[in-house]
GROMACS .gro file of C-alpha atoms in nm:
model
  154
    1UNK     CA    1   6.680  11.535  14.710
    2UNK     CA    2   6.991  11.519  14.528
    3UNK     CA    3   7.132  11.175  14.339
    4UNK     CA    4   7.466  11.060  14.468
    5UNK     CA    5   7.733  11.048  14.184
    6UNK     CA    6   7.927  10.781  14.179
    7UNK     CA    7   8.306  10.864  14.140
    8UNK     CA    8   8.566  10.622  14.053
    9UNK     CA    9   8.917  10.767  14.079
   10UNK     CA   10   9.106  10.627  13.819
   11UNK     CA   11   8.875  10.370  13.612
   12UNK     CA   12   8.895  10.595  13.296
   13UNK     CA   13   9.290  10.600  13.306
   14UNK     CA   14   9.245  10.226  13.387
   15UNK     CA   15   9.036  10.184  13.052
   16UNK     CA   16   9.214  10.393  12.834
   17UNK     CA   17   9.545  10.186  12.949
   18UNK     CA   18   9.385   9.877  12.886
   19UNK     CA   19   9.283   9.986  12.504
   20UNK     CA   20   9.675  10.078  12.452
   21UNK     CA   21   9.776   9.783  12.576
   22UNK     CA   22   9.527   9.581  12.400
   23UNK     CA   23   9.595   9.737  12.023
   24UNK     CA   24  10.006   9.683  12.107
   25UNK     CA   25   9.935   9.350  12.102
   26UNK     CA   26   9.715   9.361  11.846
   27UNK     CA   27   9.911   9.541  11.610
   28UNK     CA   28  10.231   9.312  11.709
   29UNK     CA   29  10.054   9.021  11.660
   30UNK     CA   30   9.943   9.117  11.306
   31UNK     CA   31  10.223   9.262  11.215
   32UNK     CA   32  10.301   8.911  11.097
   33UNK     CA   33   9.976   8.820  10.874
   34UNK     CA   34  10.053   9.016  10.619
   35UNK     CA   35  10.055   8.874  10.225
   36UNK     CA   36  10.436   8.826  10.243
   37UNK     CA   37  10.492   8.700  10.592
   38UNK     CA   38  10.415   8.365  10.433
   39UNK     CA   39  10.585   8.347  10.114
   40UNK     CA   40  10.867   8.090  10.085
   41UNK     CA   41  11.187   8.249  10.251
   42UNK     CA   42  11.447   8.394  10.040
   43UNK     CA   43  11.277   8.302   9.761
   44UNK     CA   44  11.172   8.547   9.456
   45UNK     CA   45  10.824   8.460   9.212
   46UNK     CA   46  10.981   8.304   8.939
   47UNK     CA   47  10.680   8.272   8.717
   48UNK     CA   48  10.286   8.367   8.799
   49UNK     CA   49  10.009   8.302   8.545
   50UNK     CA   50   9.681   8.488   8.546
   51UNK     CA   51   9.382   8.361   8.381
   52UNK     CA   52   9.050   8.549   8.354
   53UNK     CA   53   8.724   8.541   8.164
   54UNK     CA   54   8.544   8.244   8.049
   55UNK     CA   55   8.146   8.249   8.000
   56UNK     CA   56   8.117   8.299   8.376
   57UNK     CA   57   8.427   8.595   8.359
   58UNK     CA   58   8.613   8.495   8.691
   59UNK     CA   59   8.997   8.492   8.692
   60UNK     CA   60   9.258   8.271   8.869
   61UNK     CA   61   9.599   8.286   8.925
   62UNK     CA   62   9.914   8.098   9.037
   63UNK     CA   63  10.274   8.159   9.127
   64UNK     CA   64  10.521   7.952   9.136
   65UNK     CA   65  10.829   8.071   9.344
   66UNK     CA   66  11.212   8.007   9.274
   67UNK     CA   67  11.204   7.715   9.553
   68UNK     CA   68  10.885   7.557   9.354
   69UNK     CA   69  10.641   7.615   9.600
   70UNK     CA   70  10.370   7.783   9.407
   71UNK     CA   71  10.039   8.007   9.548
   72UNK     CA   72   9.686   7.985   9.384
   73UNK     CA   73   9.423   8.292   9.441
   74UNK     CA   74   9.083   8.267   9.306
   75UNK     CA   75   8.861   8.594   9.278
   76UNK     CA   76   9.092   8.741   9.469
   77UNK     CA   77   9.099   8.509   9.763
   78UNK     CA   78   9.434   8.336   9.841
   79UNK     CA   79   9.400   7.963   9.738
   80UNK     CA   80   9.573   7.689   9.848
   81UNK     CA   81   9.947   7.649   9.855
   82UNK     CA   82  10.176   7.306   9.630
   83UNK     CA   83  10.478   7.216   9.544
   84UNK     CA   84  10.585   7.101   9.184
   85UNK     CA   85  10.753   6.801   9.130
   86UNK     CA   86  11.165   6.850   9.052
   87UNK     CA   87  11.064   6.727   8.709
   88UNK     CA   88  10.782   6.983   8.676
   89UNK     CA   89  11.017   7.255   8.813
   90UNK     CA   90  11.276   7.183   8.627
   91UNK     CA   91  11.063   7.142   8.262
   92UNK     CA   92  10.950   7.468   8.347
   93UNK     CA   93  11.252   7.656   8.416
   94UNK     CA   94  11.369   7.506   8.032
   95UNK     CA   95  11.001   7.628   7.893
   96UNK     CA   96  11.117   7.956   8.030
   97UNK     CA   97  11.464   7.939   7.858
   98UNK     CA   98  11.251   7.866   7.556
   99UNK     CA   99  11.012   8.148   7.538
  100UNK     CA  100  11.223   8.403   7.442
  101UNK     CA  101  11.007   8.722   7.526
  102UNK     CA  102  11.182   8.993   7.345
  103UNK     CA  103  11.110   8.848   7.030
  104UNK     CA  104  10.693   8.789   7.101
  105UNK     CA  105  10.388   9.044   7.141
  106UNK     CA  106  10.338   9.145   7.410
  107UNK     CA  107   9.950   9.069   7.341
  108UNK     CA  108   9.801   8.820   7.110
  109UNK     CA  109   9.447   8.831   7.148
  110UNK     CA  110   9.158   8.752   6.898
  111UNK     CA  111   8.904   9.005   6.907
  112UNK     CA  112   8.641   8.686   6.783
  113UNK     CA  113   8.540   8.501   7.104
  114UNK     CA  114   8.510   8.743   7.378
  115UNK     CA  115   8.411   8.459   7.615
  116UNK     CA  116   8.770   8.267   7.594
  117UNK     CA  117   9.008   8.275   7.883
  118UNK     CA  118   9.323   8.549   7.872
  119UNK     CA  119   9.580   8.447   8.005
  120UNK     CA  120   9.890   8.723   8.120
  121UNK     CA  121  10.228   8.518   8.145
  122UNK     CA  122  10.491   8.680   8.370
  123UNK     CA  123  10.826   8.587   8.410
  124UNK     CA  124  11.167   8.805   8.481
  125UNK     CA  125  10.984   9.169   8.408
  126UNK     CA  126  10.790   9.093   8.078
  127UNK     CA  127  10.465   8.956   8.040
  128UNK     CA  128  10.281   8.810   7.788
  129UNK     CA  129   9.915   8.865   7.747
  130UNK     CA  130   9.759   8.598   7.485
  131UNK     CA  131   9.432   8.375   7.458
  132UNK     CA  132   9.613   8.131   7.262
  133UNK     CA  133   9.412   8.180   6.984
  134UNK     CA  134   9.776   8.215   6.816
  135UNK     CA  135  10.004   7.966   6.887
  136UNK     CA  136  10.303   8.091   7.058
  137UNK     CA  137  10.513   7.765   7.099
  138UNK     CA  138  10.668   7.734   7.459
  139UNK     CA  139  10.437   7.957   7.606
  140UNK     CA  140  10.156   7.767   7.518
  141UNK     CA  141  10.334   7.516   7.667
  142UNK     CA  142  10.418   7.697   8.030
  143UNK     CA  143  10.008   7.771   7.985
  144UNK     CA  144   9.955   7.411   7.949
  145UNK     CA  145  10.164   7.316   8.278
  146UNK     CA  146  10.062   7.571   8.531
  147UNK     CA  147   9.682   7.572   8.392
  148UNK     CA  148   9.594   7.254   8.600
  149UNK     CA  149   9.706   7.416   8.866
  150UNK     CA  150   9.487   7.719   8.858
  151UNK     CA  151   9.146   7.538   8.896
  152UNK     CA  152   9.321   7.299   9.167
  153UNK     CA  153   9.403   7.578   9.386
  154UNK     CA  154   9.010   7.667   9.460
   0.00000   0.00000   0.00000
């Protein structure tokens, strides 16, 4: 005896027009998720500070945008998102007057202590990579203002 077969006109152009529509909207929807969507509008990175190593080698790092909204990530991982204070902004936009860049290494690291924290200072297209075993005057001092930051972001 011979098995029916079930045939259903037009369920597999019915499925495969459901899966379009279905990754359109997907795909328009996130479109807008991406890293930059959600960075402050019309605003550039003014400074970010990276931090990495320490006995247990992770690494941090923070942003601070032109507006003073600033970004943490930790590991990788976006962190949580502040504001600084219009004092805070503003002493660090006159650290950054301070630093002048040209006239540092680029990297001032010890090669005693390999379990300190290096820290990589960026601001208008140089950075600065240093573990402050060497005192470097106002960019110790940017260090010293955005480091708080990094292990409040978490």
């Amino acid at each position: 005896m011979r098995r029916p077969t079930a045939r259903v006109t037009g369920s597999v152009p019915f499925r495969w027009l459901f899966v379009l529509i279905t990754t359109a909207l997907l795909t328009v929807s996130a479109s807008g998720c991406g890293a930059l969507a959600d960075e402050p509008a019309g605003s550039g990175g003014l400074v970010s500070l990276h931090r990495e190593g320490g006995f247990a080698g992770h690494w941090d790092q923070v942003t601070v945008y032109d507006d003073g909204t600033l970004r943490t990530e930790h590991q990788g991982a976006r962190g949580g998102q502040d504001r600084l204070t219009g004092p805070e902004l503003s002493r660090l936009r006159a650290l950054l007057r301070e630093v002048g860049f040209a006239d540092l290494p680029r990297r001032s690291v010890s090669e005693i202590g390999g379990d300190r924290y290096v820290y990589r200072l960026t601001h208008g297209g140089h950075t600065i990579t240093t573990d402050q075993s060497r005192k470097l005057g106002a960019v110790d001092e940017v260090i010293d203002l955005l480091s708080p930051r990094l292990a409040r972001g978490r």
